[in-house]
Amino acid sequence: MQPWAYLYLPALQLDNLQLMHPALSEQAVVLYSDASQLVIQANGAAMEAGIQVGMALSDAWVLAGDLQVFVHKPAFQRQLLEQLAEQLYQHFADLALDESHGMWVRLQAMQRLFASEDAALKALQAQLNGLTSCIRTGPTALAAQLLARSPQSYAPGDIDVRQTSLSAPLKQKLQRMGLQTIDHLQRMPSATLGTKLGLELVQFLAQLHGQQPLGLSFFQPSGVFKQEAQLAAEVHNWNGLRFPLNRLLLGLEAYLRSRQQMTRCVEITLFDRQSQQQRVRVNMAEGEFRAAQFYTLAQLRFEQQRLSAPALILRVEVRTFEAMQAQAATLTESTSGSAAMPLGALLNVLQTRLGRACIHGVAVGEGWLPECVQQRVPPGTPLLKVAAGWRPPWLLEPQPTEIAGWQLISQPERLVEPWWCHQERALRIRDYVVARDEHGRRGWIYFDHQSQGWFIQGWLDG
Amino acid sequence: MPTSLAQPLEHLLQSGQVWRGQTHSLPDNELASTGYAQLDELLGGGLAYGHLHEVQLPLPFVGELQLVRHALQNAAVQSKPVFWINPPAQPQASCLSRACGSDAQHVVLENLAEPDAVWAMRTVLQANCAAVCLLWLAQPGAHDVRILQKALQGQQGLGVIFCTPMTAEARSYHTRLRAVVEQSQLRWQIIKRPQGWPTETRPQRMRCWN
């Protein structure tokens, strides 16, 4: 097994764009540099029309009338590369990113996991679903990189010096000296090369032969999920976001599944032309990991919320995770034939549409005052314990009431508010009684000794 | 019946041209007792699961919770949650725990506008994971009732809407009840029931949830 593999991704941003918008695959599409107005990446249809990488954008327009053009963004491409590295990190421990077009994979460290080089390369290839790529292996990191970037070369010696990362003046000098390939350089004595052509070339050859390390910094996963998609056109409403959002959420599901994790908060950010952000946070009562559920909840949020400006970039981000819980499911469907949605999923839907403040559960708490015993808890929480004493089924915030309208029908029950709850440190006594109002309804009222007033705090339901 | 008439009738019955009506009673496990014996009798056993019921109330807290008490207890036995949408006050956890046990789950949705409340009930009913869904809404429209009734079709939950008294125009409820409070006594008018004409119960003292 060769110790190094290099994964070259010459059209990562374009591939991602086509993956998010499959309709673009049938049209000629190019990415161009905003500064130089040159074509940086071109898809198959554009190549067929005669467009080549490095061509002026104006020439490309002449060759394909229905050409779709997008600005090449090195920073965005770098982010896509990091996303891919996050994915590959599940299978390969040592990855090193190379600017924005490729990455090194150290196969030597994976010998115990993969029996052969072919098995390792197959595993690598399987992760590159739909991406234009070239994978080559080599004895050193630099050799693998040079081979991957020159797919027609069989050995590092065959590679044209113009395709190396050497500086432009040095390349020109080599051309003038008739040194066309790396093989030509290798035949020259290194001392002569150093004297005539400088240290840069000597270091290059030393790195190629593995005598000097390339100085790679290995990739460390960030611990958060963050993926972006470039939209094909400015999106004004939810319909335009559906497909790319679904792709990103499928990526999120794969990320969570592979780590056996769930989340309660997905943050969706839209960037407009001026890079202004509009953030939509999908909060859930229960942890979730399924893309379909995230999608339903996001749809509920976007139906409530209008886009403040046309969006050009969509980002999905998850920062908080929790361990995946086994979800209880019945083995048989209900007798009516309609399967039941899990309670957690239902609560997520309700909470997303109605807001977190509108939905809660009730439980029995500690203490003896009604307002202490009644606990507001997250929805789905059981009552927790059985209360000791009798209480009416309805509870109100205490409201002043006129005793003249009530007919007392029970013995009083005295409850004393804890002294530590008040600044005056005095005992506050309440005498509760059941009383009937003029309609015959039974209320739960009390006399507060402190304020010398009557209050109603509950109803007995008839 | 004279023999001359009986023979042609027998013939018609055998040929299947005469439809014979008969009382259809649901099994006990598909009914939730209302807690009022006479009302149960008039409704054929209680409120039917998988259907939407209306309870019209002149005032809140006159005994309406008594109607669903058995349904709440059944929900706890089945380990299914109960949803309270826009209740007039907080359902008291300590009271519910004594009636239903400590494992019962009660979810309260409050301060919802009318369209949101109807949407919430429809979503809960369609999810088919709740045993009981209770909604308090002043005057539900016929269209909303139809939507909720359709959401319950083929499901197992019990849907009850508590509203103010309204005219008896047609609505797609399974059962329609109206509470009448007179001289501290409560009687139930049955505006609509599955197998009988409108009727009412005898006045009785308001029941207390103990």
XYZ file of C-alpha atoms in Angstrom:
672
model
C 0.000 0.000 0.000
C 1.325 3.416 -0.981
C 1.546 5.619 2.091
C -0.239 8.653 0.586
C -3.315 9.331 -1.509
C -4.356 12.676 -2.907
C -7.935 13.553 -3.704
C -8.135 16.233 -6.382
C -11.479 18.027 -6.736
C -11.148 20.463 -9.623
C -14.837 21.511 -9.741
C -16.072 21.244 -6.178
C -18.188 24.401 -6.143
C -19.723 23.617 -9.525
C -20.454 20.020 -8.515
C -22.125 21.225 -5.340
C -24.217 23.689 -7.311
C -25.394 20.960 -9.673
C -26.088 18.613 -6.796
C -28.338 21.208 -5.181
C -30.014 22.128 -8.460
C -30.108 19.032 -10.709
C -31.775 21.005 -13.533
C -28.461 22.835 -14.083
C -26.754 19.603 -15.182
C -28.514 19.794 -18.539
C -27.362 23.356 -19.240
C -23.930 24.811 -19.904
C -22.731 26.204 -16.568
C -19.450 27.916 -15.719
C -17.958 29.513 -12.641
C -15.872 32.578 -13.326
C -13.471 34.730 -11.384
C -15.016 38.062 -10.491
C -11.618 39.767 -10.673
C -10.171 38.352 -13.897
C -13.441 37.493 -15.694
C -11.938 34.125 -16.660
C -13.694 30.763 -16.566
C -12.579 28.799 -13.496
C -14.841 25.749 -13.644
C -17.065 24.412 -16.434
C -19.495 21.507 -16.536
C -19.797 18.797 -19.218
C -22.359 20.674 -21.320
C -20.135 23.760 -21.342
C -17.091 21.670 -22.341
C -19.099 20.154 -25.188
C -19.893 23.659 -26.400
C -16.155 24.317 -26.613
C -15.710 26.273 -23.387
C -12.446 25.626 -21.579
C -11.123 26.507 -18.161
C -9.038 29.694 -18.373
C -11.075 31.100 -21.264
C -12.396 34.667 -21.080
C -16.018 34.828 -19.955
C -16.925 36.946 -22.987
C -15.662 34.148 -25.290
C -17.675 31.591 -23.327
C -20.844 33.636 -23.899
C -20.197 33.476 -27.649
C -19.865 29.692 -27.597
C -23.013 29.004 -25.548
C -25.951 31.369 -25.778
C -27.875 29.862 -22.853
C -24.809 29.813 -20.614
C -25.463 29.941 -16.865
C -22.715 31.788 -15.011
C -21.905 31.963 -11.302
C -19.106 33.671 -9.424
C -16.358 31.392 -8.144
C -15.905 31.854 -4.410
C -12.681 30.334 -3.056
C -13.882 30.757 0.552
C -17.098 28.902 -0.174
C -15.164 26.177 -1.990
C -12.868 25.840 1.010
C -15.942 25.422 3.202
C -17.271 22.698 0.903
C -13.901 20.990 1.193
C -14.139 21.116 4.977
C -17.643 19.636 4.802
C -16.268 16.791 2.723
C -13.407 16.315 5.177
C -15.957 16.047 8.028
C -17.619 13.285 6.070
C -14.378 11.474 5.201
C -13.177 11.750 8.779
C -15.614 8.958 9.635
C -13.412 6.606 7.590
C -9.939 8.163 7.451
C -8.108 9.535 10.440
C -5.365 11.604 8.776
C -6.629 14.181 6.311
C -4.860 17.357 5.290
C -6.614 20.031 3.253
C -4.840 21.580 0.299
C -6.122 25.139 -0.206
C -9.547 24.646 -1.787
C -9.065 22.026 -4.483
C -7.997 18.832 -2.814
C -6.823 16.944 0.212
C -4.271 14.392 1.252
C -5.240 11.116 2.871
C -2.521 9.252 4.749
C -3.222 5.614 3.948
C -0.329 4.325 6.016
C -2.305 4.996 9.187
C -5.297 3.015 7.896
C -3.537 -0.250 7.097
C -5.278 -2.108 9.886
C -8.708 -0.993 8.715
C -8.282 -1.547 4.991
C -6.676 -4.756 3.777
C -5.350 -3.293 0.555
C -4.881 -0.034 -1.259
C -7.807 -0.859 -3.541
C -10.125 -1.323 -0.559
C -9.074 2.025 0.872
C -9.533 3.791 -2.460
C -12.944 2.194 -2.942
C -14.017 3.442 0.468
C -12.754 6.893 -0.447
C -14.505 6.846 -3.804
C -17.780 5.752 -2.210
C -17.887 8.996 -0.227
C -17.536 11.188 -3.319
C -21.058 10.823 -4.518
C -21.401 12.818 -7.741
C -18.200 14.860 -7.360
C -15.663 15.270 -10.162
C -12.491 13.847 -8.675
C -9.158 12.242 -9.355
C -7.503 10.056 -6.718
C -3.876 9.003 -7.036
C -1.515 7.373 -4.606
C 2.175 7.981 -4.229
C 5.213 7.269 -2.061
C 5.199 10.843 -0.764
C 2.511 13.453 -0.228
C 3.908 15.668 -2.994
C 4.167 12.807 -5.482
C 0.535 11.841 -4.876
C -0.548 15.470 -5.307
C 1.360 15.918 -8.580
C -0.001 12.673 -10.010
C -3.586 13.530 -9.088
C -3.313 16.918 -10.749
C -1.793 15.339 -13.906
C -4.064 12.345 -14.502
C -2.320 11.471 -17.780
C 1.018 10.870 -16.002
C 1.919 7.368 -14.810
C 4.862 8.313 -12.601
C 6.031 11.544 -10.951
C 8.922 11.686 -13.414
C 6.529 12.108 -16.367
C 4.971 15.255 -14.948
C 5.536 18.482 -16.810
C 7.257 21.089 -14.639
C 4.620 23.623 -15.711
C 2.040 21.643 -13.727
C 3.975 21.861 -10.485
C 3.606 24.414 -7.729
C 7.020 25.943 -8.488
C 7.136 29.714 -8.893
C 6.494 31.144 -12.367
C 10.044 32.617 -12.851
C 11.596 29.271 -11.936
C 9.298 27.444 -14.358
C 10.335 29.827 -17.131
C 13.988 29.307 -16.312
C 13.560 25.522 -16.444
C 11.770 25.787 -19.792
C 14.614 27.844 -21.231
C 17.114 25.249 -20.004
C 15.158 22.454 -21.713
C 14.166 20.809 -18.451
C 10.584 19.872 -19.365
C 9.719 17.121 -16.913
C 10.499 16.174 -13.353
C 12.472 13.238 -14.713
C 14.838 15.734 -16.367
C 15.323 17.463 -13.021
C 15.968 14.205 -11.202
C 18.798 13.331 -13.596
C 20.654 16.535 -12.737
C 22.965 16.510 -9.707
C 21.195 18.241 -6.842
C 24.261 20.328 -5.990
C 24.243 21.771 -9.527
C 20.525 22.435 -9.375
C 20.943 24.222 -6.062
C 23.765 26.367 -7.366
C 22.137 27.275 -10.675
C 18.415 27.321 -9.881
C 18.192 28.040 -6.174
C 16.952 26.530 -2.955
C 13.293 26.335 -4.040
C 13.980 23.592 -6.549
C 16.167 21.619 -4.149
C 13.445 21.723 -1.509
C 10.845 20.706 -4.072
C 12.845 17.633 -5.054
C 13.566 16.782 -1.430
C 9.846 16.907 -0.661
C 9.099 14.817 -3.738
C 11.533 12.132 -2.588
C 10.328 12.238 1.008
C 13.614 13.617 2.337
C 11.854 16.695 3.657
C 8.295 16.821 5.071
C 5.698 18.867 3.240
C 4.534 20.561 6.432
C 0.915 19.426 6.326
C -1.519 20.345 9.074
C -4.002 17.596 9.659
C -7.717 18.218 9.743
C -9.556 18.288 13.054
C -13.375 18.022 12.988
C -15.074 21.135 14.318
C -17.682 19.354 16.439
C -20.527 21.330 14.889
C -22.555 20.679 11.789
C -22.393 23.530 9.300
C -23.256 23.178 5.640
C -24.067 25.745 3.013
C -25.686 25.659 -0.387
C -25.469 28.260 -3.090
C -28.886 28.932 -4.608
C -29.222 28.930 -8.390
C -31.076 32.244 -8.363
C -32.336 34.726 -5.803
C -35.052 33.020 -3.797
C -38.043 35.041 -2.622
C -40.152 32.405 -0.905
C -40.221 28.995 0.708
C -40.754 27.101 -2.549
C -37.329 28.076 -3.813
C -35.659 26.774 -0.678
C -37.309 23.382 -0.570
C -34.922 21.291 -2.649
C -31.579 22.683 -1.424
C -32.810 22.667 2.175
C -33.865 19.064 1.862
C -30.395 18.145 0.555
C -28.728 19.873 3.475
C -31.083 18.239 5.962
C -30.335 14.822 4.471
C -26.683 15.625 5.073
C -27.547 16.549 8.645
C -29.384 13.268 9.143
C -26.384 11.314 7.845
C -24.107 13.325 10.156
C -26.297 12.662 13.197
C -26.880 9.000 12.382
C -23.191 8.294 11.973
C -22.516 9.848 15.380
C -25.618 8.401 17.079
C -26.722 11.880 18.058
C -29.832 14.018 17.985
C -30.480 17.718 18.272
C -33.168 20.037 19.603
C -32.193 23.117 17.622
C -31.469 23.580 13.934
C -30.444 27.021 12.782
C -31.196 27.966 9.195
C -29.532 31.126 7.910
C -30.230 32.866 4.624
C -27.751 35.309 3.119
C -28.850 37.938 0.667
C -26.849 39.825 -1.948
C -25.367 42.184 0.647
C -24.446 39.197 2.864
C -27.116 40.250 5.357
C -28.387 37.339 7.395
C -31.894 36.213 8.162
C -31.843 33.532 10.803
C -34.635 31.036 11.465
C -34.249 28.810 14.474
C -36.192 25.540 14.592
C -36.486 24.530 18.231
C -37.825 21.159 19.228
C -39.309 19.804 22.429
C -37.763 16.399 21.781
C -34.447 15.494 20.234
C -34.691 14.626 16.546
C -32.374 13.297 13.865
C -34.603 12.603 10.846
C -34.410 14.900 7.836
C -38.121 14.527 7.066
C -39.039 15.814 10.526
C -36.593 18.724 10.293
C -38.062 19.569 6.910
C -41.663 19.566 8.188
C -40.718 21.809 11.105
C -38.734 24.168 8.894
C -41.691 24.412 6.548
C -43.933 25.394 9.467
C -41.498 28.140 10.452
C -41.107 29.495 6.944
C -44.869 29.499 6.405
C -45.144 31.875 9.349
C -42.193 34.036 8.374
C -41.621 36.003 5.189
C -38.130 36.329 3.777
C -36.827 39.810 4.523
C -34.738 39.854 1.333
C -34.125 37.526 -1.635
C -31.694 34.830 -0.528
C -28.592 33.654 -2.382
C -26.966 31.314 0.118
C -28.590 28.868 2.495
C -26.820 27.580 5.593
C -27.870 24.850 8.025
C -26.083 24.773 11.346
C -26.352 22.610 14.458
C -24.248 23.367 17.515
C -25.846 21.387 20.310
C -26.200 17.644 20.323
C -27.479 14.960 22.638
C -27.165 11.206 22.630
C -29.614 9.412 20.421
C -32.420 7.777 22.395
C -34.209 4.673 21.240
C -37.660 5.779 20.187
C -40.520 3.715 21.502
C -42.646 2.344 18.711
C -45.492 -0.122 18.742
C -44.873 -3.330 16.873
C -48.424 -3.355 15.587
C -50.341 -0.534 14.036
C -53.450 0.754 15.710
C -56.639 -1.177 15.070
C -57.947 1.596 12.853
C -55.002 1.066 10.537
C -53.628 4.580 11.023
C -50.152 4.599 12.571
C -49.618 6.970 15.484
C -47.030 9.740 15.298
C -44.596 9.634 18.245
C -45.492 12.171 20.927
C -42.080 13.838 20.638
C -42.579 14.465 16.932
C -46.063 15.883 17.553
C -44.754 18.218 20.262
C -42.008 19.404 17.918
C -44.590 20.288 15.279
C -46.818 22.126 17.778
C -43.925 23.980 19.345
C -42.465 25.043 16.016
C -45.737 26.500 14.774
C -47.097 27.933 18.019
C -43.941 28.867 19.894
C -42.348 27.443 22.984
C -44.241 29.705 25.402
C -47.676 28.409 24.394
C -47.161 24.762 25.217
C -46.253 23.112 28.481
C -47.013 20.154 30.681
C -48.147 20.061 34.297
C -46.643 18.080 37.159
C -46.923 17.769 40.917
C -44.163 19.698 42.673
C -42.936 20.116 46.218
C -44.567 22.263 48.885
C -48.046 22.773 50.183
C -49.234 25.992 48.629
C -51.235 25.351 45.449
C -48.999 27.562 43.325
C -45.935 25.594 44.504
C -47.474 22.173 44.010
C -48.530 23.068 40.479
C -45.399 22.832 38.327
C -45.091 24.016 34.774
C -42.862 21.434 33.060
C -41.742 20.639 29.494
C -44.574 19.072 27.505
C -44.607 15.298 27.566
C -43.474 15.120 31.204
C -45.762 12.942 33.361
C -47.429 14.209 36.550
C -44.485 12.612 38.414
C -46.234 11.718 41.679
C -49.627 11.398 43.301
C -50.494 14.353 45.514
C -51.418 13.627 49.099
C -54.366 15.923 49.744
C -57.571 16.839 47.972
C -57.426 19.707 45.494
C -59.961 21.044 42.954
C -59.430 20.256 39.264
C -59.091 23.887 38.133
C -56.444 26.286 39.374
C -56.442 30.059 38.915
C -54.036 32.834 39.704
C -55.442 34.214 43.011
C -57.970 36.931 42.212
C -59.741 39.193 44.762
C -63.391 38.334 45.222
C -66.326 39.689 47.239
C -67.382 37.242 49.921
C -70.959 38.545 49.741
C -71.523 36.572 46.555
C -70.485 33.241 48.089
C -72.139 30.671 50.334
C -69.556 28.761 52.359
C -70.170 24.997 52.281
C -67.033 23.389 53.751
C -64.778 23.494 56.773
C -61.741 25.759 56.356
C -58.300 24.386 55.584
C -55.421 26.526 56.816
C -52.270 26.874 54.713
C -49.350 28.987 55.860
C -47.005 30.576 53.368
C -43.341 29.797 54.163
C -41.828 32.656 56.173
C -38.674 32.657 54.074
C -40.675 33.654 51.011
C -41.350 37.177 52.307
C -39.180 40.097 53.160
C -41.079 40.817 56.370
C -40.325 37.270 57.599
C -43.838 37.036 59.009
C -46.295 34.174 58.847
C -48.908 34.682 56.167
C -51.975 32.586 56.758
C -54.607 31.543 54.241
C -57.876 29.856 55.217
C -59.287 27.934 52.243
C -62.975 27.008 51.964
C -65.245 25.640 49.284
C -68.080 28.050 48.551
C -71.014 28.175 46.165
C -71.610 31.168 43.883
C -74.993 32.506 42.761
C -75.071 30.001 39.848
C -74.429 27.034 42.117
C -70.817 26.539 40.980
C -68.345 25.610 43.654
C -65.273 27.734 43.960
C -62.142 27.313 46.055
C -61.629 30.583 47.887
C -59.416 31.688 50.743
C -59.184 34.439 53.309
C -55.769 36.040 53.440
C -55.057 37.197 56.978
C -52.324 39.540 55.865
C -54.416 41.599 53.463
C -57.728 40.813 55.214
C -59.239 39.997 51.829
C -60.875 37.076 50.053
C -59.389 35.504 46.933
C -60.537 32.813 44.536
C -57.908 30.301 43.413
C -59.818 27.377 41.923
C -63.031 25.779 40.768
C -64.458 22.381 41.588
C -66.086 21.804 38.216
C -69.720 21.933 39.333
C -101.006 -8.402 12.132
C -103.565 -10.046 9.774
C -102.304 -13.084 7.896
C -103.080 -11.492 4.547
C -100.705 -8.600 5.330
C -98.030 -10.701 7.055
C -97.400 -12.909 4.053
C -96.473 -10.151 1.577
C -94.313 -8.486 4.276
C -92.539 -11.765 4.913
C -91.963 -12.046 1.198
C -90.548 -8.530 0.983
C -88.246 -9.173 3.943
C -86.918 -12.349 2.390
C -86.301 -10.616 -0.901
C -84.298 -7.937 0.899
C -86.491 -5.049 -0.170
C -87.307 -3.899 3.344
C -84.568 -2.423 5.563
C -84.900 -3.358 9.206
C -83.495 -0.821 11.580
C -81.898 -2.051 14.775
C -80.092 -0.579 17.690
C -76.368 -0.443 17.129
C -74.358 -0.447 20.296
C -70.609 0.072 20.466
C -68.429 -2.114 22.686
C -67.704 -0.633 26.111
C -64.044 -0.046 25.294
C -65.067 2.298 22.469
C -67.104 4.493 24.788
C -66.099 6.806 27.594
C -68.684 7.101 30.341
C -69.839 10.664 30.994
C -70.113 10.085 34.707
C -73.849 10.896 34.576
C -75.837 7.630 34.572
C -78.885 8.996 32.794
C -76.785 10.760 30.181
C -74.838 7.562 29.543
C -78.105 5.713 29.068
C -79.417 8.256 26.569
C -76.117 8.265 24.644
C -75.943 4.500 24.392
C -73.136 4.174 26.911
C -71.210 7.454 26.779
C -69.037 9.459 24.419
C -67.707 7.401 21.520
C -63.976 7.326 20.837
C -62.903 8.240 17.329
C -65.539 10.975 17.150
C -65.943 14.660 17.815
C -68.353 15.857 20.497
C -69.660 19.277 21.392
C -70.487 20.521 24.872
C -72.208 23.905 25.075
C -71.752 25.689 28.377
C -73.529 28.817 29.627
C -70.694 29.246 32.151
C -67.406 27.488 32.673
C -66.845 25.120 35.615
C -70.431 23.791 35.804
C -69.465 20.114 35.588
C -68.058 19.758 32.101
C -64.863 18.090 33.276
C -66.941 15.363 34.851
C -67.994 14.348 31.327
C -64.435 13.429 30.345
C -63.146 12.177 33.673
C -63.391 8.509 32.655
C -61.734 9.307 29.351
C -58.837 10.962 31.230
C -58.485 7.900 33.449
C -58.545 5.599 30.414
C -55.834 7.719 28.794
C -53.583 7.167 31.805
C -54.212 3.418 31.681
C -53.249 3.376 28.002
C -50.207 5.595 28.714
C -51.464 8.115 26.182
C -51.334 11.883 26.631
C -54.228 14.286 27.059
C -54.183 17.669 25.317
C -55.918 20.721 26.770
C -56.216 23.526 24.241
C -57.126 26.997 25.560
C -58.624 25.764 28.854
C -60.394 28.448 30.953
C -57.955 27.792 33.844
C -54.984 25.557 34.560
C -55.862 21.891 35.090
C -54.507 21.217 38.576
C -51.789 18.554 38.518
C -52.396 17.357 42.075
C -56.077 16.713 41.354
C -55.288 14.948 38.076
C -52.639 12.812 39.759
C -55.167 11.534 42.297
C -57.663 10.698 39.546
C -55.294 9.367 36.876
C -52.048 8.360 38.594
C -48.539 9.745 38.468
C -47.699 8.524 34.952
C -50.471 10.441 33.210
C -49.253 13.022 30.690
C -51.182 16.261 30.312
C -50.129 18.828 27.747
C -51.591 22.339 27.940
C -51.690 24.721 24.980
C -52.805 28.177 25.993
C -53.282 31.708 24.675
C -53.855 30.499 21.141
C -55.795 32.516 18.614
C -58.843 30.737 17.216
C -57.233 29.559 13.929
C -54.164 28.309 15.804
C -56.326 26.488 18.334
C -58.244 24.716 15.561
C -54.986 23.910 13.756
C -53.507 22.538 16.988
C -56.494 20.281 17.626
C -56.460 19.043 14.045
C -52.737 18.276 14.276
C -53.177 16.438 17.570
C -56.107 14.399 16.277
C -54.334 13.490 13.042
C -51.224 12.414 14.954
C -53.388 9.740 16.616
C -51.121 9.520 19.642
C -53.343 11.365 22.132
C -56.213 9.617 23.887
C -58.190 12.805 24.519
C -58.053 16.275 23.024
C -60.130 19.007 24.671
C -60.647 22.379 23.026
C -62.314 25.466 24.475
C -63.569 27.726 21.707
C -66.351 30.306 21.997
C -68.139 29.779 18.693
C -66.541 27.180 16.406
C -67.553 27.562 12.780
C -69.160 24.770 10.760
C -66.110 24.564 8.495
C -63.733 24.155 11.448
C -65.911 21.448 12.935
C -65.945 19.620 9.629
C -62.146 19.807 9.400
C -61.763 18.448 12.924
C -64.297 15.719 12.346
C -62.403 14.623 9.226
C -59.124 14.691 11.143
C -60.603 12.193 13.591
C -61.848 9.796 10.944
C -60.232 6.428 11.378
C -58.430 7.585 14.538
C -58.867 6.384 18.073
C -58.843 9.564 20.129
C -61.709 11.401 21.708
C -62.267 14.995 20.629
C -64.414 17.339 22.695
C -65.105 21.006 21.978
C -66.449 23.167 24.803
C -68.234 26.257 23.538
C -70.907 28.761 24.469
C -74.569 27.958 23.725
C -75.370 28.452 20.075
C -78.212 27.854 17.664
C -78.876 24.252 16.776
C -77.877 24.544 13.135
C -76.368 21.432 11.602
C -72.818 20.565 12.577
C -70.860 17.402 11.884
C -70.476 16.400 15.530
C -71.218 12.905 16.697
C -72.867 14.174 19.871
C -74.010 17.659 20.871
C -74.781 18.429 24.482
C -75.873 21.635 26.160
C -75.587 22.278 29.891
C -78.491 24.168 31.434
C -77.980 25.566 34.913
C -81.143 26.550 36.787
C -81.466 27.144 40.500
C -78.079 25.548 41.172
C -79.151 22.434 39.317
C -77.715 21.054 36.114
C -79.498 19.264 33.306
C -78.092 18.145 29.987
C -79.924 18.822 26.772
C -78.959 16.372 24.065
C -79.182 18.324 20.835
C -77.777 15.518 18.715
C -77.042 11.883 19.398
C -76.245 8.981 17.098
C -79.376 6.934 17.586
C -82.259 8.970 18.796
C -84.106 12.228 18.850
C -83.034 15.227 20.893
C -83.907 14.851 24.540
C -82.672 15.951 27.941
C -81.798 14.589 31.348
C -83.535 15.339 34.616
C -82.147 18.274 36.613
C -79.675 17.218 39.263
C -77.255 18.815 41.626
C -73.921 19.714 40.144
C -71.439 16.906 40.587
C -68.209 17.465 42.403
C -64.851 16.101 41.244
C -63.521 14.336 44.326
